[in-house]
Amino acid sequence: MDVPTARYIFQHYDCGGFRAYNGELLMKQRKSGTFQLPFLLFAVIALAVVAIACGSGGDGEVSESDGPIAKIDDTDRIYTADDIKNATNFKLDDDYDVEGLDDAIAAIYGFYGTDPYARVEYEVRFYADHATAMSTGVDFADEATGANAVILKDIQRWDEGLKDRRQCAGNGGHHSGKCDNPKYFDYVVVGNMIMMCQGKDSITSHQACADLMSVVQ
């Protein structure tokens, strides 16, 4: 009897059922009397594993995350600037003018941390809803974050608060340092809010985002 292997079953199962050839094989085995209980049990177990794998790829926007916070959370909650301003140990530094930041309704800059001498910096942008944050806001956030971001006025489309978004890097000299590096390496989207968080890489940025979100009421 030609018993299909687990690899065969995975290759011929498309999350909607077996393809025709596989069905024909099973029917031939049934008719020939070679369809045995061990194979049936094997097939059921393999199908269960495949079904779980298919079911894990949902249509929602909540991204997979092995870190402290999901990159994208499509919650229906509508956040306001006051939700961040009123968070315990958050210190507001500036309310930005959002002219030029397409579709944004507010943007703030501030610091958070339980130790007043070791606070982390944040920029939080607010949109009418999650869809707008994703369709318009993410593009602007990508421009200002990540290893390849260049925080210069002639490159950034929105230059309000530009000095707050950049930091220097170099050999430590005041004049030799390269001061067009992004302060916020990464961001998260939570509902209608895009939170850019200070960090040297995505892991530290996401941890900073998670820390602030943990005190948002």
Short mmCIF file of C-alpha atoms in Angstrom, two decimals:
data_model
loop_
_atom_site.label_atom_id
_atom_site.label_comp_id
_atom_site.label_asym_id
_atom_site.label_seq_id
_atom_site.Cartn_x
_atom_site.Cartn_y
_atom_site.Cartn_z
CA MET A 1 0.00 0.00 0.00
CA ASP A 2 1.27 3.50 -0.83
CA VAL A 3 0.78 5.24 2.48
CA PRO A 4 1.07 9.04 2.16
CA THR A 5 3.70 10.57 4.35
CA ALA A 6 3.10 13.51 6.67
CA ARG A 7 4.94 15.69 4.18
CA TYR A 8 2.60 14.56 1.41
CA ILE A 9 -0.45 15.40 3.48
CA PHE A 10 0.87 18.87 4.25
CA GLN A 11 1.73 19.47 0.60
CA HIS A 12 -1.70 18.40 -0.62
CA TYR A 13 -3.83 20.10 1.99
CA ASP A 14 -4.71 23.71 1.18
CA CYS A 15 -6.71 24.69 4.32
CA GLY A 16 -9.89 24.01 2.41
CA GLY A 17 -9.47 20.26 1.97
CA PHE A 18 -7.34 17.73 0.15
CA ARG A 19 -6.75 18.23 -3.52
CA ALA A 20 -8.45 15.88 -5.95
CA TYR A 21 -5.51 13.56 -6.44
CA ASN A 22 -5.28 12.82 -2.73
CA GLY A 23 -9.01 12.07 -2.59
CA GLU A 24 -8.64 9.65 -5.49
CA LEU A 25 -5.80 7.89 -3.71
CA LEU A 26 -7.86 7.40 -0.58
CA MET A 27 -10.80 6.05 -2.58
CA LYS A 28 -8.56 3.60 -4.44
CA GLN A 29 -7.12 2.37 -1.17
CA ARG A 30 -10.59 1.96 0.32
CA LYS A 31 -11.83 0.01 -2.71
CA SER A 32 -8.74 -2.19 -2.83
CA GLY A 33 -9.10 -3.18 0.81
CA THR A 34 -5.75 -1.69 1.74
CA PHE A 35 -7.25 1.19 3.71
CA GLN A 36 -6.17 0.19 7.19
CA LEU A 37 -6.87 1.57 10.64
CA PRO A 38 -3.25 2.62 11.32
CA PHE A 39 -3.28 4.82 8.24
CA LEU A 40 -6.63 6.31 9.22
CA LEU A 41 -5.30 7.25 12.65
CA PHE A 42 -2.16 8.67 11.09
CA ALA A 43 -4.19 10.76 8.66
CA VAL A 44 -6.49 12.11 11.36
CA ILE A 45 -3.53 13.20 13.49
CA ALA A 46 -1.81 14.83 10.53
CA LEU A 47 -5.01 16.65 9.54
CA ALA A 48 -5.44 17.94 13.08
CA VAL A 49 -1.95 19.43 13.00
CA VAL A 50 -2.61 21.05 9.62
CA ALA A 51 -5.96 22.42 10.77
CA ILE A 52 -4.32 24.08 13.76
CA ALA A 53 -1.67 25.60 11.49
CA CYS A 54 -4.33 26.93 9.12
CA GLY A 55 -6.42 28.31 11.92
CA SER A 56 -3.52 30.27 13.36
CA GLY A 57 -3.33 32.54 10.29
CA GLY A 58 -6.29 34.74 11.06
CA ASP A 59 -7.45 37.85 9.25
CA GLY A 60 -7.04 40.24 12.21
CA GLU A 61 -4.36 42.90 12.33
CA VAL A 62 -2.93 42.04 15.73
CA SER A 63 0.59 41.14 14.72
CA GLU A 64 2.59 38.21 15.99
CA SER A 65 5.04 39.23 18.67
CA ASP A 66 7.69 37.37 20.60
CA GLY A 67 8.50 40.58 22.44
CA PRO A 68 6.83 42.61 25.17
CA ILE A 69 4.16 44.17 22.94
CA ALA A 70 2.55 43.57 19.57
CA LYS A 71 3.68 45.83 16.74
CA ILE A 72 0.05 46.36 15.70
CA ASP A 73 -3.02 46.11 17.91
CA ASP A 74 -6.32 46.79 16.13
CA THR A 75 -8.30 47.52 19.27
CA ASP A 76 -11.44 49.59 18.74
CA ARG A 77 -10.54 51.91 21.59
CA ILE A 78 -10.06 55.55 20.61
CA TYR A 79 -7.20 57.04 22.58
CA THR A 80 -6.73 60.75 23.21
CA ALA A 81 -3.66 62.74 24.13
CA ASP A 82 -5.01 62.99 27.68
CA ASP A 83 -4.76 59.21 28.05
CA ILE A 84 -0.99 59.53 27.74
CA LYS A 85 -0.64 62.86 29.53
CA ASN A 86 -2.46 61.47 32.57
CA ALA A 87 -0.45 58.24 32.71
CA THR A 88 1.46 57.82 35.97
CA ASN A 89 5.05 59.13 35.73
CA PHE A 90 4.58 60.53 32.22
CA LYS A 91 5.93 64.06 31.83
CA LEU A 92 4.66 66.10 28.90
CA ASP A 93 7.27 68.23 27.17
CA ASP A 94 5.47 69.49 24.07
CA ASP A 95 2.17 69.48 22.18
CA TYR A 96 3.13 69.52 18.53
CA ASP A 97 1.39 71.45 15.78
CA VAL A 98 0.20 68.66 13.49
CA GLU A 99 -0.06 70.76 10.34
CA GLY A 100 1.74 68.75 7.68
CA LEU A 101 1.30 65.45 9.53
CA ASP A 102 -1.43 64.13 7.26
CA ASP A 103 -4.71 63.13 8.96
CA ALA A 104 -3.26 63.42 12.49
CA ILE A 105 -5.45 65.08 15.10
CA ALA A 106 -2.77 65.42 17.81
CA ALA A 107 0.86 64.62 18.54
CA ILE A 108 2.73 64.92 21.82
CA TYR A 109 6.28 64.53 23.07
CA GLY A 110 7.33 63.59 26.56
CA PHE A 111 9.15 61.34 28.99
CA TYR A 112 8.17 58.30 31.01
CA GLY A 113 9.90 56.34 33.74
CA THR A 114 9.63 55.55 37.42
CA ASP A 115 13.12 56.95 37.93
CA PRO A 116 13.03 60.72 37.23
CA TYR A 117 16.72 60.59 36.29
CA ALA A 118 16.36 57.74 33.81
CA ARG A 119 13.24 58.50 31.81
CA VAL A 120 12.72 57.38 28.22
CA GLU A 121 11.48 59.69 25.46
CA TYR A 122 8.30 59.18 23.43
CA GLU A 123 6.39 60.75 20.59
CA VAL A 124 2.75 59.72 20.33
CA ARG A 125 0.53 60.55 17.35
CA PHE A 126 -3.24 60.30 17.30
CA TYR A 127 -5.63 59.69 14.40
CA ALA A 128 -9.39 59.48 14.02
CA ASP A 129 -9.35 55.67 14.03
CA HIS A 130 -7.16 52.62 13.59
CA ALA A 131 -7.72 52.49 9.82
CA THR A 132 -6.39 56.02 9.39
CA ALA A 133 -3.42 55.33 11.63
CA MET A 134 -2.55 52.35 9.43
CA SER A 135 -3.27 53.91 6.04
CA THR A 136 -1.61 57.29 6.64
CA GLY A 137 0.20 57.38 9.97
CA VAL A 138 2.39 54.30 9.54
CA ASP A 139 4.05 55.76 6.45
CA PHE A 140 5.11 58.86 8.38
CA ALA A 141 6.24 56.75 11.34
CA ASP A 142 8.37 54.53 9.10
CA GLU A 143 10.04 57.65 7.75
CA ALA A 144 11.15 58.73 11.23
CA THR A 145 12.19 55.38 12.75
CA GLY A 146 14.51 52.48 12.06
CA ALA A 147 18.15 52.05 11.17
CA ASN A 148 17.76 53.73 7.77
CA ALA A 149 15.87 56.82 8.92
CA VAL A 150 17.60 60.15 8.29
CA ILE A 151 16.22 62.86 10.54
CA LEU A 152 16.97 65.92 8.44
CA LYS A 153 14.62 68.75 7.50
CA ASP A 154 15.10 68.31 3.76
CA ILE A 155 14.24 64.59 4.01
CA GLN A 156 11.45 64.43 6.59
CA ARG A 157 8.03 65.48 5.27
CA TRP A 158 6.93 66.66 8.71
CA ASP A 159 9.59 68.66 10.53
CA GLU A 160 7.69 69.81 13.62
CA GLY A 161 9.64 68.54 16.63
CA LEU A 162 12.43 67.32 14.38
CA LYS A 163 15.13 68.11 16.96
CA ASP A 164 13.33 65.88 19.47
CA ARG A 165 13.36 62.91 17.10
CA ARG A 166 17.07 62.82 16.42
CA GLN A 167 20.20 62.08 18.37
CA CYS A 168 23.91 62.24 17.74
CA ALA A 169 26.22 59.32 17.12
CA GLY A 170 29.94 59.29 16.48
CA ASN A 171 33.21 59.31 18.36
CA GLY A 172 31.83 61.50 21.11
CA GLY A 173 33.14 64.85 19.86
CA HIS A 174 30.57 67.64 19.84
CA HIS A 175 31.36 68.72 16.29
CA SER A 176 32.26 65.33 14.84
CA GLY A 177 29.13 63.50 15.94
CA LYS A 178 26.54 62.55 13.34
CA CYS A 179 23.30 64.12 14.55
CA ASP A 180 20.72 62.87 12.05
CA ASN A 181 20.12 59.49 13.70
CA PRO A 182 16.63 58.48 14.85
CA LYS A 183 15.99 58.59 18.59
CA TYR A 184 13.01 56.27 18.17
CA PHE A 185 14.16 53.02 16.60
CA ASP A 186 10.65 51.59 16.36
CA TYR A 187 6.97 52.17 17.11
CA VAL A 188 3.73 50.37 17.84
CA VAL A 189 0.23 51.01 16.58
CA VAL A 190 -2.42 50.67 19.28
CA GLY A 191 -5.87 51.43 17.96
CA ASN A 192 -5.84 54.99 16.61
CA MET A 193 -2.50 55.78 18.24
CA ILE A 194 1.05 55.47 16.94
CA MET A 195 3.61 55.43 19.74
CA MET A 196 7.26 55.96 18.81
CA CYS A 197 9.58 54.92 21.62
CA GLN A 198 13.23 55.62 22.32
CA GLY A 199 15.58 52.70 21.93
CA LYS A 200 18.76 51.47 20.27
CA ASP A 201 16.90 48.70 18.44
CA SER A 202 13.39 47.29 18.01
CA ILE A 203 13.58 45.21 21.18
CA THR A 204 14.43 48.13 23.44
CA SER A 205 11.96 50.41 21.67
CA HIS A 206 9.13 47.90 22.04
CA GLN A 207 10.00 47.38 25.69
CA ALA A 208 9.77 51.13 26.22
CA CYS A 209 6.39 51.17 24.45
CA ALA A 210 5.18 48.29 26.61
CA ASP A 211 6.31 50.07 29.77
CA LEU A 212 4.31 53.19 28.97
CA MET A 213 1.24 51.27 27.80
CA SER A 214 1.23 49.36 31.08
CA VAL A 215 0.27 52.55 32.94
CA VAL A 216 -2.21 53.94 30.42
CA GLN A 217 -5.69 53.72 31.95
#
